XYZ file of C-alpha atoms in Angstrom:
564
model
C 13.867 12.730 -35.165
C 15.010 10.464 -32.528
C 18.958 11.451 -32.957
C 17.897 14.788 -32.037
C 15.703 14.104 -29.539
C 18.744 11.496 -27.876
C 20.896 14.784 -28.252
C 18.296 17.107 -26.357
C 17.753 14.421 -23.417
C 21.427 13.695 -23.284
C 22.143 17.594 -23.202
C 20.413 18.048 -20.385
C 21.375 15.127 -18.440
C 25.334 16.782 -18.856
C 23.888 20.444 -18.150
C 22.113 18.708 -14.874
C 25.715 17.046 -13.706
C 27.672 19.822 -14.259
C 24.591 22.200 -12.653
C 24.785 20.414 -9.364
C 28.037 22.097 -8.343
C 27.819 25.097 -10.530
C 30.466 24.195 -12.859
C 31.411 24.427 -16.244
C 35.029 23.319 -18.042
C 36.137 26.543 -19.638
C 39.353 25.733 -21.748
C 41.692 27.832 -23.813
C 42.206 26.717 -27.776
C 45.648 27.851 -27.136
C 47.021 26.830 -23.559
C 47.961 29.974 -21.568
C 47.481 32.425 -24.120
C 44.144 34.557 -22.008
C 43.955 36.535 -25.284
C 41.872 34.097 -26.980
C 38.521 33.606 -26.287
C 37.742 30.876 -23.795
C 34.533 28.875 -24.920
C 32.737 26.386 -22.432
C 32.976 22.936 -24.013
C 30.730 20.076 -22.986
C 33.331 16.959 -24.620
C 34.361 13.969 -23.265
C 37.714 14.974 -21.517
C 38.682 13.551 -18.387
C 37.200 16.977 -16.502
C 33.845 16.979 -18.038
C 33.736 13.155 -17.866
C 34.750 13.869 -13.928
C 31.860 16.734 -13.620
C 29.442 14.574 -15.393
C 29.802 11.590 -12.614
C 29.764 13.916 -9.286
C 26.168 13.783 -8.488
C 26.601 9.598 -8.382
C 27.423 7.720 -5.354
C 29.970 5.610 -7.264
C 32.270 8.581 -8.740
C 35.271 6.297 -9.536
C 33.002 3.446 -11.156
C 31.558 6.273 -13.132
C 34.694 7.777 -14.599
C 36.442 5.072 -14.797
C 34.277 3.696 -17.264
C 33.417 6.107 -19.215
C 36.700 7.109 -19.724
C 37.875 3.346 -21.050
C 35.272 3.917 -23.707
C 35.061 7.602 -24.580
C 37.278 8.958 -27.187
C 38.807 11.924 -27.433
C 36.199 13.136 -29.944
C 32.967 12.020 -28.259
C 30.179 14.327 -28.922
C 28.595 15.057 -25.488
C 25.415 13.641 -26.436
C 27.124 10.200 -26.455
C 27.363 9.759 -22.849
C 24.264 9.132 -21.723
C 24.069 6.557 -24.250
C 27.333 5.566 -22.971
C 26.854 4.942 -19.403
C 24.029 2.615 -20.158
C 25.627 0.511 -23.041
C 28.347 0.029 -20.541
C 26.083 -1.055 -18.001
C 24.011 -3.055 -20.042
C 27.557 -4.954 -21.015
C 28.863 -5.430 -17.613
C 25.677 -7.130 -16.623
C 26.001 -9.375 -19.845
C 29.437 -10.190 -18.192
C 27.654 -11.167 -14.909
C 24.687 -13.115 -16.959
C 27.595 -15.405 -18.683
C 29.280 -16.013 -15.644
C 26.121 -17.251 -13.652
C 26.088 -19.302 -16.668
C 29.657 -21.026 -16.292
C 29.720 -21.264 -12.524
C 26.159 -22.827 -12.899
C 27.786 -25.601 -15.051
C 30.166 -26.298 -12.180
C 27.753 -26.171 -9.624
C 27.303 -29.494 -7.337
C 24.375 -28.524 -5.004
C 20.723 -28.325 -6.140
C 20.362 -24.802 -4.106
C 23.421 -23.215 -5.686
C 22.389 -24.629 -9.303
C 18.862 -23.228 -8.816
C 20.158 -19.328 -7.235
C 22.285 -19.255 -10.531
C 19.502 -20.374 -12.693
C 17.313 -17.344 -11.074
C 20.373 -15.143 -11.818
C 20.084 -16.202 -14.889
C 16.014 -15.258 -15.492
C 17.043 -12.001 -13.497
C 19.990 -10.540 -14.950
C 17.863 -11.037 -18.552
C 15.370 -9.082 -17.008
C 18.348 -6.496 -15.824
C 19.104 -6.090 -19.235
C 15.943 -5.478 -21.171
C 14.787 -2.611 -18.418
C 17.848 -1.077 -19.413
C 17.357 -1.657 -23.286
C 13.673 -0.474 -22.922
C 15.202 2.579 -21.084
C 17.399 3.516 -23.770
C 14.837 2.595 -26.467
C 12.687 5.267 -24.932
C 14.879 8.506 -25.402
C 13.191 8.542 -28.626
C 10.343 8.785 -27.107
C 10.899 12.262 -25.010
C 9.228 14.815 -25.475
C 9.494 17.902 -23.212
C 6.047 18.129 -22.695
C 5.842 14.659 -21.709
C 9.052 15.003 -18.905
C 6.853 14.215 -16.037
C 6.250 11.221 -17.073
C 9.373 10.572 -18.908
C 11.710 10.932 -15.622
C 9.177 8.703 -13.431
C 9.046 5.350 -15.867
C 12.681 5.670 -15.826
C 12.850 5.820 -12.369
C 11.294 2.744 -11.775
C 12.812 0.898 -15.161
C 16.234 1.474 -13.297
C 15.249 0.895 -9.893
C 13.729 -2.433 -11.223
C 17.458 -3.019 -12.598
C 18.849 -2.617 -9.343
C 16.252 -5.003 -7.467
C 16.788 -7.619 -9.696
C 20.585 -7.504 -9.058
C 19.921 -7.745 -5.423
C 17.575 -10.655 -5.954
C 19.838 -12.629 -7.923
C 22.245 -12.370 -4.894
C 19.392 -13.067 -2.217
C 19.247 -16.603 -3.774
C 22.032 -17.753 -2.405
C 20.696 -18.451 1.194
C 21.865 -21.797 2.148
C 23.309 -22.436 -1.017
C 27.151 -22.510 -2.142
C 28.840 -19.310 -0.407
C 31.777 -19.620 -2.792
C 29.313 -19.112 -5.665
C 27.352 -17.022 -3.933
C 30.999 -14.204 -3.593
C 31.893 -15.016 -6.965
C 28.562 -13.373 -8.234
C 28.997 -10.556 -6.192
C 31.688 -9.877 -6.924
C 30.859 -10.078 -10.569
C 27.976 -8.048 -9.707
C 29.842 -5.377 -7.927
C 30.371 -2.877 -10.906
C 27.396 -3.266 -13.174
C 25.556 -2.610 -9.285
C 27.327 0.717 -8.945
C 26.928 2.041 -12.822
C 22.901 1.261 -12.171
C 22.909 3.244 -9.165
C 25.216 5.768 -11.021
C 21.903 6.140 -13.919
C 19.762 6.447 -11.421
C 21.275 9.256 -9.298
C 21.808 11.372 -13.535
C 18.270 10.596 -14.321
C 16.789 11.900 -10.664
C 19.255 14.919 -10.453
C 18.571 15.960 -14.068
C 14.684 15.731 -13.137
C 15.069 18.506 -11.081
C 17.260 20.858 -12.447
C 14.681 20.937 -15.458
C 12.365 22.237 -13.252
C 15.193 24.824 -12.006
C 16.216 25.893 -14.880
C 12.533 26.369 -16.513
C 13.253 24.816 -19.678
C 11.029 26.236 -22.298
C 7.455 23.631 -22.625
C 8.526 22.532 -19.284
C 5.497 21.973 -17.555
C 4.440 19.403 -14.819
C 0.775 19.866 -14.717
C 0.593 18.424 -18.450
C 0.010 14.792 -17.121
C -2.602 15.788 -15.335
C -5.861 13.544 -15.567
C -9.142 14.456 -13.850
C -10.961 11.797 -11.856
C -13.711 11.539 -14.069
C -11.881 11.950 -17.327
C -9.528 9.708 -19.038
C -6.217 9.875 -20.970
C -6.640 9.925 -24.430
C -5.465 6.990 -25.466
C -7.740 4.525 -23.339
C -10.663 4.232 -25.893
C -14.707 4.138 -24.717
C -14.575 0.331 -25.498
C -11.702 -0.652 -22.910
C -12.852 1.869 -20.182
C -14.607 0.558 -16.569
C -13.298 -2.660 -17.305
C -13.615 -4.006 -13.806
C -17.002 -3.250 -13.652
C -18.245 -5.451 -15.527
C -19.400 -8.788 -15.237
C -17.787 -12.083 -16.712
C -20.282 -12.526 -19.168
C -20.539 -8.548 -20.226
C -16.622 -8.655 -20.692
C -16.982 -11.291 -23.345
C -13.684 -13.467 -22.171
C -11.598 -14.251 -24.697
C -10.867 -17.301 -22.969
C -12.632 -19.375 -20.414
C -11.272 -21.907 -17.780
C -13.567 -24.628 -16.206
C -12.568 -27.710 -14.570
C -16.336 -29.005 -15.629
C -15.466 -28.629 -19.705
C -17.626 -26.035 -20.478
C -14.975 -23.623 -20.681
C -12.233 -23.363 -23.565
C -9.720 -24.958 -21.403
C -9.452 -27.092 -17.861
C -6.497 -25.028 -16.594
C -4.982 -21.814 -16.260
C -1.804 -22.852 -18.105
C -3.285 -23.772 -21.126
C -5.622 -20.430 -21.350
C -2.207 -18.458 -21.285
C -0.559 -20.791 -24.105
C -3.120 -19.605 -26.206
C -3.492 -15.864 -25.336
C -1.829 -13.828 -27.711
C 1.476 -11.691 -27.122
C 2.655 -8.720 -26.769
C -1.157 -7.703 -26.997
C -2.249 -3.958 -26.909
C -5.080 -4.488 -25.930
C -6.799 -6.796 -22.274
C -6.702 -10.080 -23.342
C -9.512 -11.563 -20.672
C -9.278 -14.874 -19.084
C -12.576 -16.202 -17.158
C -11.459 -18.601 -14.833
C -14.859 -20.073 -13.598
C -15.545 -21.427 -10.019
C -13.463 -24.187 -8.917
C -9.778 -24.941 -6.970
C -6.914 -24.842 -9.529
C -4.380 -26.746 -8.216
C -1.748 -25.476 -10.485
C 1.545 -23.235 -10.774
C 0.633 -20.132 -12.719
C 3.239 -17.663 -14.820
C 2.575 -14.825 -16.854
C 5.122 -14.484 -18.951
C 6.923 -11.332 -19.866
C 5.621 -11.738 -23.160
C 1.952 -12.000 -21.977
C 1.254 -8.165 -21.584
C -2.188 -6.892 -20.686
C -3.256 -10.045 -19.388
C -6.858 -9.958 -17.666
C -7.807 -12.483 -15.176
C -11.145 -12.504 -13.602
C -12.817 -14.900 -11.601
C -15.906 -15.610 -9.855
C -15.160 -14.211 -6.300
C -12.261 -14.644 -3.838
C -14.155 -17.536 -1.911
C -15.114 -19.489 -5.459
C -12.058 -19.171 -7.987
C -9.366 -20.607 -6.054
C -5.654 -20.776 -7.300
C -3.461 -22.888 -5.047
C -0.100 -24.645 -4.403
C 2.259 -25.478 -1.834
C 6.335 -24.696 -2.791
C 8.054 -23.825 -0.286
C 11.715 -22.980 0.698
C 12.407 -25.851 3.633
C 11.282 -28.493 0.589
C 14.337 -26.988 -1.599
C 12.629 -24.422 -3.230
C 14.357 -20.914 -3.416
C 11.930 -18.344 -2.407
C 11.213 -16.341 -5.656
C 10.644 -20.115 -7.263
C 7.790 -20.906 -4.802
C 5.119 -18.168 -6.058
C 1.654 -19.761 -6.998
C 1.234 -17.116 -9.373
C 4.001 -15.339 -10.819
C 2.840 -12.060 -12.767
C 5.268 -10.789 -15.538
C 4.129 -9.318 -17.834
C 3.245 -5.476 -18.013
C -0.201 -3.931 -17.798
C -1.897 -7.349 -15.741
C -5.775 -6.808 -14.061
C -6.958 -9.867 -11.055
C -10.239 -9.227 -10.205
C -12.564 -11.891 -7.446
C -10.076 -14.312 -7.349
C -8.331 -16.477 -4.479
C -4.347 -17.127 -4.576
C -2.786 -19.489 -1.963
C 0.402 -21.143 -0.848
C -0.905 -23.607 1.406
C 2.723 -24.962 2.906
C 1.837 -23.574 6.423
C 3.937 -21.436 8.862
C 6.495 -24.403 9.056
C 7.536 -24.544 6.071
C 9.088 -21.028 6.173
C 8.763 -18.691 2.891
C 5.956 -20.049 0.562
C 4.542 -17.374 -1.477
C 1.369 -16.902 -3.170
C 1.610 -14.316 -5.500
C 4.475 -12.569 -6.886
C 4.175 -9.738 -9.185
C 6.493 -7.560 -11.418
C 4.311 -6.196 -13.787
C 4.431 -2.662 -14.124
C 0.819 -0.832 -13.751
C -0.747 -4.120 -12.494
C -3.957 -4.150 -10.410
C -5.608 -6.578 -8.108
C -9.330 -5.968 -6.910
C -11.458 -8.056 -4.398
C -8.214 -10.517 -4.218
C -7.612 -12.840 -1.723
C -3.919 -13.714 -0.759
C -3.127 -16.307 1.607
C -0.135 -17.540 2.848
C 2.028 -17.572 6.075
C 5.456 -16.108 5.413
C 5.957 -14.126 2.340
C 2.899 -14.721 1.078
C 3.038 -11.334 -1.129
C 6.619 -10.556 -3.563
C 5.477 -7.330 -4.377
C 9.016 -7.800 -6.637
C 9.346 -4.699 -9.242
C 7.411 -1.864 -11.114
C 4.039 -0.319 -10.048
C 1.351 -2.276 -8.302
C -2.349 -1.157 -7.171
C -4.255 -3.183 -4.430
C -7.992 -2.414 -3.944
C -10.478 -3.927 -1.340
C -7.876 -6.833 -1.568
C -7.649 -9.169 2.155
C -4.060 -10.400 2.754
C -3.136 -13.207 5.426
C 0.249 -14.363 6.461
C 2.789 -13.965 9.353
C 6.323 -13.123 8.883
C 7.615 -10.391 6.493
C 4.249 -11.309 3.987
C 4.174 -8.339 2.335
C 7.675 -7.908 0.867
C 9.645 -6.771 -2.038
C 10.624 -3.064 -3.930
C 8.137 -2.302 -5.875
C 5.803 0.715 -5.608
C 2.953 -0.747 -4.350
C -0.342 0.900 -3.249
C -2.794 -0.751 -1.132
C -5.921 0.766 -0.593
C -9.016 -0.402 1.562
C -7.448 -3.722 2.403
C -7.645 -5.845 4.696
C -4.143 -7.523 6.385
C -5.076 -10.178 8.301
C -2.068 -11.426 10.733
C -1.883 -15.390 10.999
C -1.192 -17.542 14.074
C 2.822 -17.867 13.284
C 5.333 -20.713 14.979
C 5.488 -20.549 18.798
C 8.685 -18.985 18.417
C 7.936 -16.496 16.280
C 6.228 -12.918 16.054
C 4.870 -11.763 12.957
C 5.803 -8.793 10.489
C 3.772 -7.540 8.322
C 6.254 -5.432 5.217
C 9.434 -6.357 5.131
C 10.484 -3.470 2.208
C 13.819 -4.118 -0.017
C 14.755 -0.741 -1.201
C 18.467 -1.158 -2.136
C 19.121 2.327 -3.006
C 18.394 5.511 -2.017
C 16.976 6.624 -4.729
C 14.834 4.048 -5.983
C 11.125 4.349 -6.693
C 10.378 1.362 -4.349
C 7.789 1.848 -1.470
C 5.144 -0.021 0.468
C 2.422 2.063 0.997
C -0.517 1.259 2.989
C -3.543 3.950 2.592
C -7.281 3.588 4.614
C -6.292 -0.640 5.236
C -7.019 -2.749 8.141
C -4.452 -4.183 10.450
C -6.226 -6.747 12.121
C -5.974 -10.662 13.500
C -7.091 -13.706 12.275
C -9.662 -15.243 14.653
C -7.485 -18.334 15.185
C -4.497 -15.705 16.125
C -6.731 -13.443 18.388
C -5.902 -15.138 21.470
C -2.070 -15.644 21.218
C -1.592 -11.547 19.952
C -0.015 -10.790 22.728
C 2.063 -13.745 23.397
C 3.389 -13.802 19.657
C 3.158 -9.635 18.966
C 2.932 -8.136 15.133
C 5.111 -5.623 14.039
C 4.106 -3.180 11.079
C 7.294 -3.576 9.849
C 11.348 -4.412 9.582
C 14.104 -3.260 7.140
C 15.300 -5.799 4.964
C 17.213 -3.784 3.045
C 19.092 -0.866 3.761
C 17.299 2.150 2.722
C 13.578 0.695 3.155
C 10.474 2.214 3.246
C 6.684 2.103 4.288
C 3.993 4.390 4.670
C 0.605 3.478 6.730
C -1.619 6.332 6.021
C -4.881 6.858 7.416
C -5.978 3.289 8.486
C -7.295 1.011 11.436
C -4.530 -0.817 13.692
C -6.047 -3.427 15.783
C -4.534 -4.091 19.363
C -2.179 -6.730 17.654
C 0.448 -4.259 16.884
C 3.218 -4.232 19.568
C 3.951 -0.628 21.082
C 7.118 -0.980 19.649
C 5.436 -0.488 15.825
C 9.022 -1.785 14.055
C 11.444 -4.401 14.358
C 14.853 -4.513 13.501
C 16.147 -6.828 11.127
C 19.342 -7.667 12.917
C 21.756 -5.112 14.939
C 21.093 -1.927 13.594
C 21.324 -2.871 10.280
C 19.041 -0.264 8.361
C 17.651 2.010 11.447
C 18.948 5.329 10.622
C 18.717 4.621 6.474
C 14.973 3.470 6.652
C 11.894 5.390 6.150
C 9.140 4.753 8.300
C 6.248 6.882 9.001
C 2.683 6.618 10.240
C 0.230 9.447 9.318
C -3.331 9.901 10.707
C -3.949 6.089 11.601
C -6.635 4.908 14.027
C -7.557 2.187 16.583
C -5.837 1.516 19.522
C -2.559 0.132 17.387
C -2.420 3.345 15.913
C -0.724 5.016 19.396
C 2.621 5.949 18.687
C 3.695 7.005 21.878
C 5.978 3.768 22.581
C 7.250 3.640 19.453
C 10.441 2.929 18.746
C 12.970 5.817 18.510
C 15.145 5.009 15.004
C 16.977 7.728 13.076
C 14.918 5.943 10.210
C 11.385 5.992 11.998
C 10.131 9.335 10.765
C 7.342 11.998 11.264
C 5.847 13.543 8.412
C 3.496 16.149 7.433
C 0.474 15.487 5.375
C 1.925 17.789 2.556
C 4.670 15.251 2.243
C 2.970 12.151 2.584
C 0.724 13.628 -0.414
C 3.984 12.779 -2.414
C 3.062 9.110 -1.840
C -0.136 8.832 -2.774
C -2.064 6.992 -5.570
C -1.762 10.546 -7.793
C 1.811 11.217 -7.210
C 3.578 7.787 -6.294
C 2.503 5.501 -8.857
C 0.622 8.288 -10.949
C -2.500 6.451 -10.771
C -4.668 9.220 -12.615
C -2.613 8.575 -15.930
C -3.674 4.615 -16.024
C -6.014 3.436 -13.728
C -9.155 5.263 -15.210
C -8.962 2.861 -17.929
C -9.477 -0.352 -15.746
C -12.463 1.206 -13.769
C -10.679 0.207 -10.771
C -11.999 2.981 -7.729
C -9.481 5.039 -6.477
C -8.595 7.328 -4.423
C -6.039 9.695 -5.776
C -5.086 11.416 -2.550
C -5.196 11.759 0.920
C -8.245 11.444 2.568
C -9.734 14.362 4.794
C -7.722 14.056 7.844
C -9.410 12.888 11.498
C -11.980 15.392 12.886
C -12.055 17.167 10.030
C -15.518 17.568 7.927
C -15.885 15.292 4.885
């Protein structure tokens, strides 16, 4: 079953290549002679192997690989398999050399970036492993689906190659070209996967592939996928005590445990089920990780002013950014509900973060998230945010995942006297990764103790850290704190005609767009599009967030003036 299932998938992916420029090898059996019949051959010789690598940025990477490890008699369903084996090998190559240089390494900053290249590049690996693992898995009925987990499996692939090069600020620049460098391929044969499995998404749809249907996934609002059972449905709706925690944290003793830590040493792993961890009134003063391991971890406290999480790493102490989260979520499948997660360090102390999350269909619900600057690493994988309130000041809601927020409220701090605060700072690497930062029916607004210096130190919705970044504020209050201007570069004109910007049916007196600035990048869209990055279509909400009970809305809301 799955050998034939790998040879369907990997069929297509070679009929998608060789469909983008509407070509097929025809070869003769017997060189010149036209007599014979001519037969269209999907093998492994340098021409198909050529045809097979033109919709990717990286051609030359691309052939040049495959062709060192396809033989003459490779069966075409072999190259899929192919490209990622040989990706997954040239990261290994990258993982053992963070390893050696790390051994040589004579400053704590370079010793720690290679240590977090280490953690990353594992994490590389295993998105790419679960990717493969999952052909077996296809089913053309399920394609939908299919094509958008392994969008953002390899886009998470790519961010975490980017990170593990991002933690070499201030740190050894010798080490820091000596993993790029090392880097440099596996980067381009990532991108390469991700430009077969996006083009071969839509010539499915082309070329009407019998069962082929994209309306199969579809979940009504008030109905539920079939496998979330009556027992695990609502979840968030409940109280502590009707959720019957499996474990309970009080400071007091008359929980389980005294601390968050030791809760998630004894939750189970690699559950299938919500594990539930009641974390009872108090200030935890403690650095919280949910490992990769710890899936469908369920944290829920007594309300964002009572159960308080807190800490205070920070980058000018030494710390490397993605080091100083509070809370660092992992593991797939996590639920936060009333809880409070700080990084008290203060604006001076430059990035501090409170919460950074790469679990895939994670949500957070009546959160609070305070920090100054990056006080949210929205890092990988799909993310929901409901009724959540996030402070900071520069760049604090950053990273590449695809991240929803929905009825939140941003709160802008008072920053440095020399500063001016950002609110996203979005990392999309490539072009076609799954990343975005949406914002959807939030509130922009000011801090009281910021209020009076908003238009000395001005807030910006926005600035592209990465080349091809991207944010969407759809349909919510801006408060007069936003300058004119709306975005700010990053530096030069780095990323202002790659970027993708847009504001759609805001209001408030932030929301006029009339001085806005004028980048290729800064876009206007239609509400049709912006549909496409909704809670139903962008993180395909309707297919997992029933279960949690979390409300939702799966669309775009009526637009202004028009009847409800």
């Amino acid at each position: 079953m799955g050998k034939a299932v790998v040879l369907v998938i990997s069929a297509v992916v070679l009929v998608a290549c060789v469909a983008t420029v509407g070509v097929v090898t025809v070869s003769s059996r017997n060189g010149d002679d036209s007599s014979q019949p001519q037969v269209a051959e999907l093998s492994t010789s340098r021409k198909n192997i050529k045809e097979f690598c033109r919709p990717t940025d990286y051609q030359q990477t691309c052939e040049t690989t495959l062709s060192s490890v396809a033989g003459d008699n490779t069966e075409p369903k072999d190259l899929v398999n192919l490209v990622f084996n040989v990706t997954i090998n040239h990261i290994k190559q990258a993982f053992d050399h963070s390893s050696t240089l790390q051994e040589a390494a004579k400053d704590p900053r370079t010793s720690e970036a290679l240590a977090n290249c280490r953690e990353l590049l594992d994490y590389a690996i295993d998105d790419l492993r679960n990717s493969v693992d999952h052909l077996d898995d296809f089913s053309m009925e399920k394609i939908d689906k299919f094509i958008d987990d392994l969008k953002v499996w390899i886009s998470a692939t790519i961010t975490y190659q980017e990170t593990c090069l991002d933690g070499f600020q201030d740190a050894d620049t010798d080490a820091a070209a000596s993993m790029r460098k090392a880097l440099n391929s596996s980067a381009e044969l990532t991108s390469n996967i991700l430009a077969i499995v996006t083009n071969f998404g839509d010539v499915l749809e082309k070329f009407n592939f019998e069962g082929f249907n994209r309306k199969l996934l579809a979940v009504d609002g008030e109905s539920f996928p079939s496998w979330v059972s009556g027992g695990k449905r609502r979840l968030l709706q409940l109280s502590p005590a009707e959720l019957k925690p499996d474990f309970t944290v009080a400071q007091d003793g008359s929980g389980d445990v005294k601390t968050i830590g030791e809760a998630l040493k004894l939750a189970p792993k690699n559950s299938t089920t919500n594990v539930v961890i009641y974390i009872k009134e108090g200030v935890y003063n403690e650095l919280v990780q949910v490992n990769r391991s710890h899936t469908n971890i369920m944290m829920v406290g007594d309300g964002p002013t009572k159960t308080r999480i807190t800490s205070n790493l920070n980058f000018i102490d030494g710390v490397s950014t993605f080091r100083t989260a509070t809370v660092a979520v992992i593991g797939n499948g996590f639920i936060a509900k009333d809880l409070w997660i700080e990084n008290s360090a203060g604006a001076a102390k430059h990035q501090a973060v409170a919460l950074r999350v790469q679990s895939d269909r994670s949500v957070f619900y009546n959160v609070r998230l305070d920090g100054y600057q990056d006080t949210l690493y929205v890092h990988t994988y799909r993310q929901f945010y409901r009724e959540c309130t996030i402070t900071g000041t520069i760049d604090f809601i950053f990273g590449d995942s695809a991240s929803v927020f929905q009825n939140c409220l941003i709160l802008a701090r008072k920053p440095l006297d020399n500063q001016q605060n950002i609110v996203t700072a979005q990392g999309r690497k490539d072009r076609r990764s799954a990343g975005a930062i949406i914002l959807h029916n939030c509130t922009i607004s000011a801090d009281p103790e910021y209020f009076p210096f908003r238009n000395k130190l001005p807030t910006f919705l926005g600035r592209p850290w990465k080349e091809y970044s991207r944010t969407f504020v759809l349909q919510s209050q801006l408060d007069d704190l936003i300058n004119p201007q709306g975005w700010l570069p990053w530096f030069g004109d780095f990323g202002l005609n790659t970027c993708f910007y847009t504001e759609i049916d805001n209001r408030g007196p932030g929301a006029d767009k009339s001085q806005r600035v004028k980048w290729k990048g800064v876009k206007n869209v239609d509400l049709a599009h912006a549909q496409k990055f909704t809670v139903e279509k962008f993180i395909q909400g309707r297919t997992w967030l029933p279960q949690t009970g979390v409300p939702f809305i799966p669309g775009l809301l009526p637009p202004s003036g028009s009847p409800n």
